[in-house]
CSV table of C-alpha atoms in Angstrom, one decimal:
chain,number,residue,atom,x,y,z
A,1,MET,CA,159.1,20.1,11.1
A,2,ALA,CA,155.4,20.2,12.8
A,3,GLU,CA,156.2,24.0,13.4
A,4,SER,CA,157.5,24.6,10.1
A,5,ALA,CA,154.3,23.0,8.6
A,6,ALA,CA,152.0,24.8,10.8
A,7,HIS,CA,154.2,28.3,9.6
A,8,PHE,CA,153.3,27.2,6.0
A,9,THR,CA,149.4,26.7,6.6
A,10,ALA,CA,149.1,29.7,8.6
A,11,THR,CA,150.9,31.7,5.5
A,12,LEU,CA,148.4,30.4,3.4
A,13,GLU,CA,145.5,30.8,5.0
A,14,ALA,CA,146.4,34.6,5.4
A,15,LYS,CA,146.6,34.8,1.7
A,16,PRO,CA,142.9,36.0,0.0
A,17,SER,CA,141.9,33.5,-2.8
A,18,ILE,CA,141.5,35.2,-6.1
A,19,PHE,CA,137.7,34.8,-6.0
A,20,GLU,CA,137.2,37.0,-2.8
A,21,VAL,CA,139.2,39.6,-4.3
A,22,ILE,CA,136.9,39.6,-7.7
A,23,ALA,CA,134.1,39.1,-5.3
A,24,GLN,CA,134.9,42.4,-3.2
A,25,SER,CA,135.3,44.5,-6.5
A,26,SER,CA,132.3,43.4,-7.7
A,27,LEU,CA,130.1,44.5,-5.0
A,28,ASN,CA,132.2,48.0,-4.7
A,29,SER,CA,131.1,48.3,-8.2
A,30,THR,CA,127.4,47.4,-7.8
A,31,LEU,CA,126.6,49.3,-4.7
A,32,HIS,CA,126.4,52.8,-7.2
A,33,PRO,CA,123.7,51.5,-9.7
A,34,ALA,CA,121.6,49.7,-7.0
A,35,LEU,CA,121.3,53.1,-4.9
A,36,GLN,CA,120.9,54.9,-8.1
A,37,LYS,CA,118.0,52.5,-9.1
A,38,VAL,CA,116.0,53.7,-5.6
A,39,ALA,CA,116.7,57.0,-6.7
A,40,MET,CA,115.2,56.8,-9.8
A,41,VAL,CA,112.5,54.9,-8.4
A,42,LEU,CA,111.6,57.7,-5.9
A,43,ALA,CA,111.9,60.4,-8.5
A,44,SER,CA,109.4,58.8,-10.5
A,45,ILE,CA,107.2,58.0,-7.8
A,46,ASN,CA,107.0,62.1,-6.7
A,47,PRO,CA,109.0,63.9,-9.1
A,48,LYS,CA,108.4,67.7,-7.6
A,49,ARG,CA,110.1,66.2,-4.3
A,50,PHE,CA,112.6,63.8,-5.1
A,51,ASN,CA,113.6,65.2,-9.0
A,52,TRP,CA,116.8,66.9,-7.3
A,53,LEU,CA,117.9,63.3,-6.5
A,54,SER,CA,117.9,61.9,-9.7
A,55,GLU,CA,119.8,65.2,-10.9
A,56,TYR,CA,122.6,65.1,-8.5
A,57,TYR,CA,122.6,61.6,-7.6
A,58,GLU,CA,126.3,61.5,-8.6
A,59,GLU,CA,127.3,64.0,-5.4
A,60,VAL,CA,124.8,62.6,-3.1
A,61,PHE,CA,126.6,59.2,-3.7
A,62,PHE,CA,130.1,60.8,-3.8
A,63,VAL,CA,129.1,62.3,-0.3
A,64,LEU,CA,127.4,58.9,1.3
A,65,ASN,CA,130.2,56.9,-0.4
A,66,GLY,CA,133.0,59.2,1.2
A,67,ILE,CA,131.2,58.8,4.6
A,68,ILE,CA,131.5,54.7,4.4
A,69,GLN,CA,134.7,54.3,3.1
A,70,HIS,CA,136.2,57.2,5.1
A,71,HIS,CA,134.7,55.4,8.7
A,72,TYR,CA,136.1,51.8,7.5
A,73,LEU,CA,139.3,52.7,6.6
A,74,ARG,CA,139.7,54.6,9.8
A,75,THR,CA,138.1,52.0,11.9
A,76,LYS,CA,139.0,48.5,9.7
A,77,ASN,CA,141.9,49.3,7.5
A,78,ALA,CA,139.7,48.1,4.7
A,79,SER,CA,137.1,49.8,2.3
A,80,PHE,CA,133.3,48.5,2.9
A,81,SER,CA,133.8,45.9,0.0
A,82,GLU,CA,136.9,44.6,1.5
A,83,TYR,CA,135.7,44.3,5.2
A,84,PHE,CA,132.3,42.8,4.1
A,85,TYR,CA,134.5,39.5,2.8
A,86,GLY,CA,136.8,39.6,5.8
A,87,LEU,CA,139.9,41.5,4.0
A,88,GLN,CA,142.2,44.2,5.0
A,89,ARG,CA,144.8,46.3,3.9
A,90,ILE,CA,148.3,46.3,5.1
A,91,SER,CA,151.8,47.8,3.6
A,92,CYS,CA,153.8,45.5,1.9
A,93,ASN,CA,156.9,47.4,3.5
A,94,SER,CA,156.4,46.9,6.8
A,95,ASP,CA,153.3,44.2,6.9
A,96,THR,CA,151.4,47.1,9.8
A,97,LYS,CA,148.1,48.6,9.6
A,98,LEU,CA,147.7,51.6,7.3
A,99,SER,CA,149.2,55.1,7.7
A,100,ASP,CA,147.2,58.4,7.6
A,101,TYR,CA,148.8,59.0,4.3
A,102,HIS,CA,147.8,55.4,3.2
A,103,LYS,CA,144.4,56.2,4.2
A,104,LYS,CA,144.0,59.5,2.5
A,105,VAL,CA,145.2,58.1,-0.9
A,106,SER,CA,143.0,55.0,-0.5
A,107,LEU,CA,139.7,57.5,-0.5
A,108,VAL,CA,141.2,58.8,-3.4
A,109,PHE,CA,141.2,55.7,-5.3
A,110,LEU,CA,137.9,54.8,-3.9
A,111,ILE,CA,135.7,57.7,-4.1
A,112,VAL,CA,137.2,60.7,-6.3
A,113,LEU,CA,138.8,58.6,-9.3
A,114,PRO,CA,135.3,56.4,-9.6
A,115,TYR,CA,133.3,59.8,-9.7
A,116,LEU,CA,135.6,61.4,-12.1
A,117,LYS,CA,135.2,58.2,-14.3
A,118,ARG,CA,131.4,58.1,-14.3
A,119,LYS,CA,131.0,61.6,-15.0
A,120,LEU,CA,133.6,60.9,-18.1
A,121,GLU,CA,132.0,57.8,-19.2
A,122,GLU,CA,128.7,59.9,-19.1
A,123,LYS,CA,130.3,62.4,-21.4
A,124,ILE,CA,131.9,59.5,-23.6
A,125,GLN,CA,128.3,57.9,-24.2
A,126,ILE,CA,127.0,61.1,-25.3
A,127,TYR,CA,129.6,61.5,-27.8
A,128,ARG,CA,129.4,58.0,-28.9
A,129,ILE,CA,125.6,58.8,-29.7
A,130,GLU,CA,126.3,61.8,-31.5
A,131,ASN,CA,129.1,60.0,-33.4
A,132,ALA,CA,126.5,57.6,-34.5
A,133,GLU,CA,123.9,60.0,-35.4
A,134,GLY,CA,126.5,62.0,-37.4
A,135,SER,CA,125.9,65.2,-35.2
A,136,ILE,CA,129.6,65.5,-34.3
A,137,GLN,CA,130.8,68.7,-36.5
A,138,THR,CA,134.3,68.6,-37.9
A,139,ASN,CA,135.3,71.9,-36.6
A,140,VAL,CA,137.7,71.4,-33.6
A,141,LYS,CA,135.6,70.5,-31.0
A,142,GLY,CA,134.5,67.8,-32.9
A,143,VAL,CA,137.7,66.8,-34.0
A,144,CYS,CA,138.4,66.8,-30.0
A,145,LYS,CA,135.5,64.8,-29.3
A,146,ARG,CA,136.6,62.3,-31.6
A,147,ALA,CA,139.8,62.2,-29.9
A,148,ILE,CA,138.4,61.9,-26.6
A,149,LEU,CA,136.4,58.5,-28.1
A,150,VAL,CA,139.5,56.9,-29.5
A,151,SER,CA,141.8,57.9,-26.1
A,152,HIS,CA,139.1,56.4,-23.9
A,153,SER,CA,138.9,52.9,-25.9
A,154,PHE,CA,142.5,52.7,-25.5
A,155,PHE,CA,142.4,53.6,-21.8
A,156,GLU,CA,139.8,50.6,-21.6
A,157,ILE,CA,142.0,47.9,-23.4
A,158,PHE,CA,145.2,49.0,-21.3
A,159,LEU,CA,143.4,49.0,-18.1
A,160,ASN,CA,141.3,45.4,-18.0
A,161,SER,CA,144.8,44.2,-19.6
A,162,TRP,CA,146.5,45.5,-16.5
A,163,THR,CA,143.9,44.2,-14.4
A,164,LEU,CA,144.1,40.7,-15.7
A,165,ILE,CA,147.8,40.2,-15.9
A,166,GLN,CA,147.6,41.7,-12.2
A,167,TYR,CA,145.1,38.6,-11.7
A,168,LEU,CA,147.6,35.7,-13.3
A,169,ARG,CA,150.5,37.2,-11.5
A,170,TYR,CA,148.7,36.8,-8.0
A,171,MET,CA,147.5,33.7,-8.8
A,172,SER,CA,151.0,32.5,-9.6
A,173,ASP,CA,152.8,33.9,-6.7
A,174,GLN,CA,154.6,36.5,-8.9
A,175,SER,CA,153.2,39.3,-7.4
A,176,GLU,CA,151.8,39.9,-3.8
A,177,PHE,CA,149.2,43.0,-5.1
A,178,GLN,CA,145.9,41.7,-5.8
A,179,LEU,CA,144.8,45.0,-8.1
A,180,PRO,CA,146.5,47.3,-10.3
A,181,PHE,CA,145.9,50.3,-7.9
A,182,LEU,CA,147.2,48.2,-4.9
A,183,GLN,CA,150.3,48.1,-6.6
A,184,ILE,CA,150.7,51.5,-7.2
A,185,LEU,CA,149.8,52.2,-3.5
A,186,LYS,CA,152.0,49.3,-2.6
A,187,LEU,CA,149.4,48.0,-0.5
A,188,LYS,CA,148.1,44.3,-0.3
A,189,LEU,CA,144.8,42.6,0.9
A,190,VAL,CA,144.9,40.0,4.0
A,191,TYR,CA,142.2,38.5,6.1
A,192,SER,CA,141.2,40.3,8.9
A,193,ASN,CA,142.1,39.5,12.3
A,194,GLU,CA,139.3,41.9,13.8
A,195,LEU,CA,136.3,40.2,12.7
A,196,GLN,CA,135.8,37.9,15.8
A,197,ASP,CA,135.9,41.3,18.0
A,198,ASP,CA,133.3,43.2,15.8
A,199,SER,CA,130.4,40.4,16.7
A,200,GLY,CA,131.1,41.3,20.6
A,201,PHE,CA,128.3,43.6,20.8
A,202,TRP,CA,125.7,41.3,19.3
A,203,SER,CA,127.1,38.2,21.1
A,204,ALA,CA,126.8,40.3,24.2
A,205,LEU,CA,123.4,41.6,24.1
A,206,PHE,CA,121.7,38.2,23.2
A,207,ARG,CA,123.6,36.6,26.3
A,208,GLY,CA,122.1,39.6,28.7
A,209,GLN,CA,125.8,40.9,29.5
A,210,LEU,CA,125.1,44.4,28.3
A,211,SER,CA,124.5,47.4,30.6
A,212,PHE,CA,121.9,50.4,29.3
A,213,SER,CA,124.8,52.6,28.9
A,214,GLU,CA,126.8,50.2,26.4
A,215,LEU,CA,123.4,49.2,24.7
A,216,SER,CA,122.5,53.0,24.2
A,217,LYS,CA,126.4,53.4,23.5
A,218,GLY,CA,126.7,51.0,20.4
A,219,PHE,CA,123.1,50.4,19.6
A,220,ILE,CA,123.1,53.3,16.8
A,221,GLN,CA,126.5,52.9,15.1
A,222,ASN,CA,126.0,48.6,15.5
A,223,THR,CA,122.7,48.6,14.0
A,224,ALA,CA,123.8,51.0,11.3
A,225,LEU,CA,126.4,49.1,10.4
A,226,SER,CA,124.8,45.7,10.3
A,227,PHE,CA,121.9,47.1,7.9
A,228,LEU,CA,124.4,48.4,5.7
A,229,GLU,CA,126.0,45.0,5.3
A,230,LEU,CA,122.7,43.4,5.2
A,231,SER,CA,121.9,45.3,2.2
A,232,ALA,CA,125.0,44.5,0.7
A,233,PHE,CA,124.6,40.9,0.7
A,234,PHE,CA,121.2,41.4,-0.6
A,235,ILE,CA,122.4,43.4,-3.3
A,236,GLN,CA,124.7,40.4,-4.5
A,237,PHE,CA,122.0,37.9,-3.7
A,238,LEU,CA,120.0,39.6,-6.3
A,239,GLN,CA,122.4,40.0,-8.5
A,240,VAL,CA,123.1,36.2,-8.5
A,241,TRP,CA,119.7,35.6,-8.7
A,242,ASN,CA,119.2,37.5,-11.7
A,243,GLN,CA,122.0,35.9,-13.5
A,244,GLU,CA,120.7,32.6,-12.8
A,245,ARG,CA,117.5,33.0,-14.5
A,246,PRO,CA,118.2,35.3,-17.3
A,247,ASN,CA,114.8,34.8,-19.1
A,248,TYR,CA,111.4,35.4,-18.1
A,249,ASN,CA,108.2,33.9,-19.1
A,250,PHE,CA,106.3,37.3,-20.2
A,251,SER,CA,103.1,35.6,-20.9
A,252,ALA,CA,102.7,35.1,-17.1
A,253,LEU,CA,102.9,38.5,-15.9
A,254,PRO,CA,100.0,40.6,-15.5
A,255,VAL,CA,98.6,42.9,-18.3
A,256,VAL,CA,99.4,46.4,-17.7
A,257,PRO,CA,97.0,48.7,-19.1
A,258,PRO,CA,98.5,51.5,-21.2
A,259,PRO,CA,98.4,54.9,-19.6
A,260,PRO,CA,95.9,57.4,-20.0
A,261,PRO,CA,96.6,59.7,-23.3
A,262,ASP,CA,98.3,63.3,-22.3
A,263,ASN,CA,96.3,66.5,-23.2
A,264,LYS,CA,99.6,68.2,-23.9
A,265,ALA,CA,100.5,65.5,-26.7
A,266,GLU,CA,97.6,67.5,-29.1
A,267,ASN,CA,100.0,70.3,-29.0
A,268,TYR,CA,102.9,68.6,-30.4
A,269,LYS,CA,101.6,66.5,-33.3
A,270,GLY,CA,104.8,65.7,-35.5
A,271,ARG,CA,106.9,68.5,-34.1
A,272,CYS,CA,109.3,68.6,-31.2
A,273,PRO,CA,108.2,70.1,-28.2
A,274,ILE,CA,111.3,72.3,-27.4
A,275,CYS,CA,111.9,73.8,-30.7
A,276,LEU,CA,108.4,73.6,-32.1
A,277,GLN,CA,109.5,72.5,-35.3
A,278,ASN,CA,109.2,69.8,-37.3
A,279,TRP,CA,111.6,66.7,-36.0
A,280,LYS,CA,114.9,66.6,-37.1
A,281,ILE,CA,116.6,63.3,-36.2
A,282,PRO,CA,113.5,62.2,-34.2
A,283,THR,CA,114.4,60.9,-30.9
A,284,VAL,CA,112.0,59.4,-28.4
A,285,LEU,CA,112.5,59.5,-24.3
A,286,PRO,CA,110.7,56.9,-23.3
A,287,VAL,CA,110.0,57.8,-19.6
A,288,SER,CA,107.1,60.0,-21.2
A,289,GLY,CA,106.8,58.8,-24.7
A,290,TYR,CA,107.4,62.2,-26.5
A,291,VAL,CA,109.3,62.6,-29.3
A,292,PHE,CA,112.0,65.4,-29.9
A,293,CYS,CA,114.7,66.8,-32.1
A,294,PHE,CA,117.8,64.4,-31.1
A,295,PRO,CA,119.9,68.2,-30.4
A,296,CYS,CA,117.1,69.9,-28.7
A,297,ILE,CA,116.5,67.0,-26.2
A,298,ILE,CA,120.4,66.3,-25.5
A,299,ARG,CA,120.9,69.6,-25.0
A,300,HIS,CA,118.0,70.0,-22.6
A,301,LEU,CA,118.7,66.8,-20.3
A,302,ARG,CA,122.2,67.8,-20.1
A,303,GLU,CA,121.2,70.9,-18.1
A,304,HIS,CA,117.8,69.6,-16.7
A,305,GLN,CA,117.7,66.0,-16.1
A,306,CYS,CA,114.3,65.8,-16.6
A,307,CYS,CA,111.8,65.5,-19.5
A,308,PRO,CA,110.4,68.9,-20.7
A,309,VAL,CA,107.1,68.4,-20.9
A,310,THR,CA,106.6,65.8,-18.3
A,311,ASN,CA,109.3,66.8,-15.6
A,312,LEU,CA,109.7,63.0,-15.1
A,313,PRO,CA,113.6,62.4,-14.5
A,314,ALA,CA,115.7,61.3,-17.1
A,315,LYS,CA,119.2,61.5,-18.7
A,316,PRO,CA,120.7,61.7,-21.9
A,317,LEU,CA,121.9,58.0,-22.5
A,318,ASP,CA,117.7,57.3,-21.8
A,319,VAL,CA,117.0,58.7,-25.3
A,320,ILE,CA,116.2,56.1,-28.0
A,321,ARG,CA,116.7,57.1,-31.8
A,322,LEU,CA,113.6,56.7,-34.1
A,323,TYR,CA,113.7,55.7,-37.6
A,324,ASP,CA,110.8,56.2,-40.0
A,325,ASN,CA,110.6,55.7,-43.6
A,326,ALA,CA,110.5,59.6,-44.6
A,327,GLU,CA,114.4,59.5,-44.1
């Protein structure tokens, strides 16, 4: 009886909770916007040197994310966010570590598909703005854009519903797969048994049991990984902090003086700085304050990812439509 009870308890402990699964998914989706903020700040501080970082951020993140995820899949049999919460992936058929095939396919789901999804959603947002402004034409291209908008909405509903159903099935013990893509790959998440071994470097270091050769060999790798994991914890902390304090007392904030007027603005009074004509669907770019024609600024930002007057980094989704009494 005691042996059976111990085995039953161990089985229950080996099953991650739904909160851990959701938390690791949240961390994985938080890394992209957090690092994007850093890239935007650098590009705003020094546009000449770091503007490329804002323009090609998706590609830079694709490479960095690929290096990180490949390392954790190869050494820990888990993604970075999964290992951060003490989880790892195993095959549901044999309960063994990941095969080379599963690691390669996991990289596709962790890196390639999210990259393509973000690129598609950026296009979708632009199409939605164009549709709201009535600038989508009735030709074949315009019909395709509207079809893409409708298809994307149905796909989002389907994917979110599938994820919710999978959560409910996992919590009710009707499925061993926590997420839809894990069900496709025939993989499941379990608690990792290697976490205690990974702390051996730091434990031995503080106990003074490391030789110089072992210290130099493991310092760079362990320091980099520890910094990465601490950064992830800090990002999670900031996310929770902002959720707990959604309201701010703006009267307590210091008053920031307005920036000095730009001499270039005198040349564009009532005109678009790109086409030099009167505004058609006036649209402001908040990063610089200049007003453009909606088609002109959208076309320019798609190609150059910066303000055409100040060269400050910007994207098509940053524009704001202006409504005046003349229209």
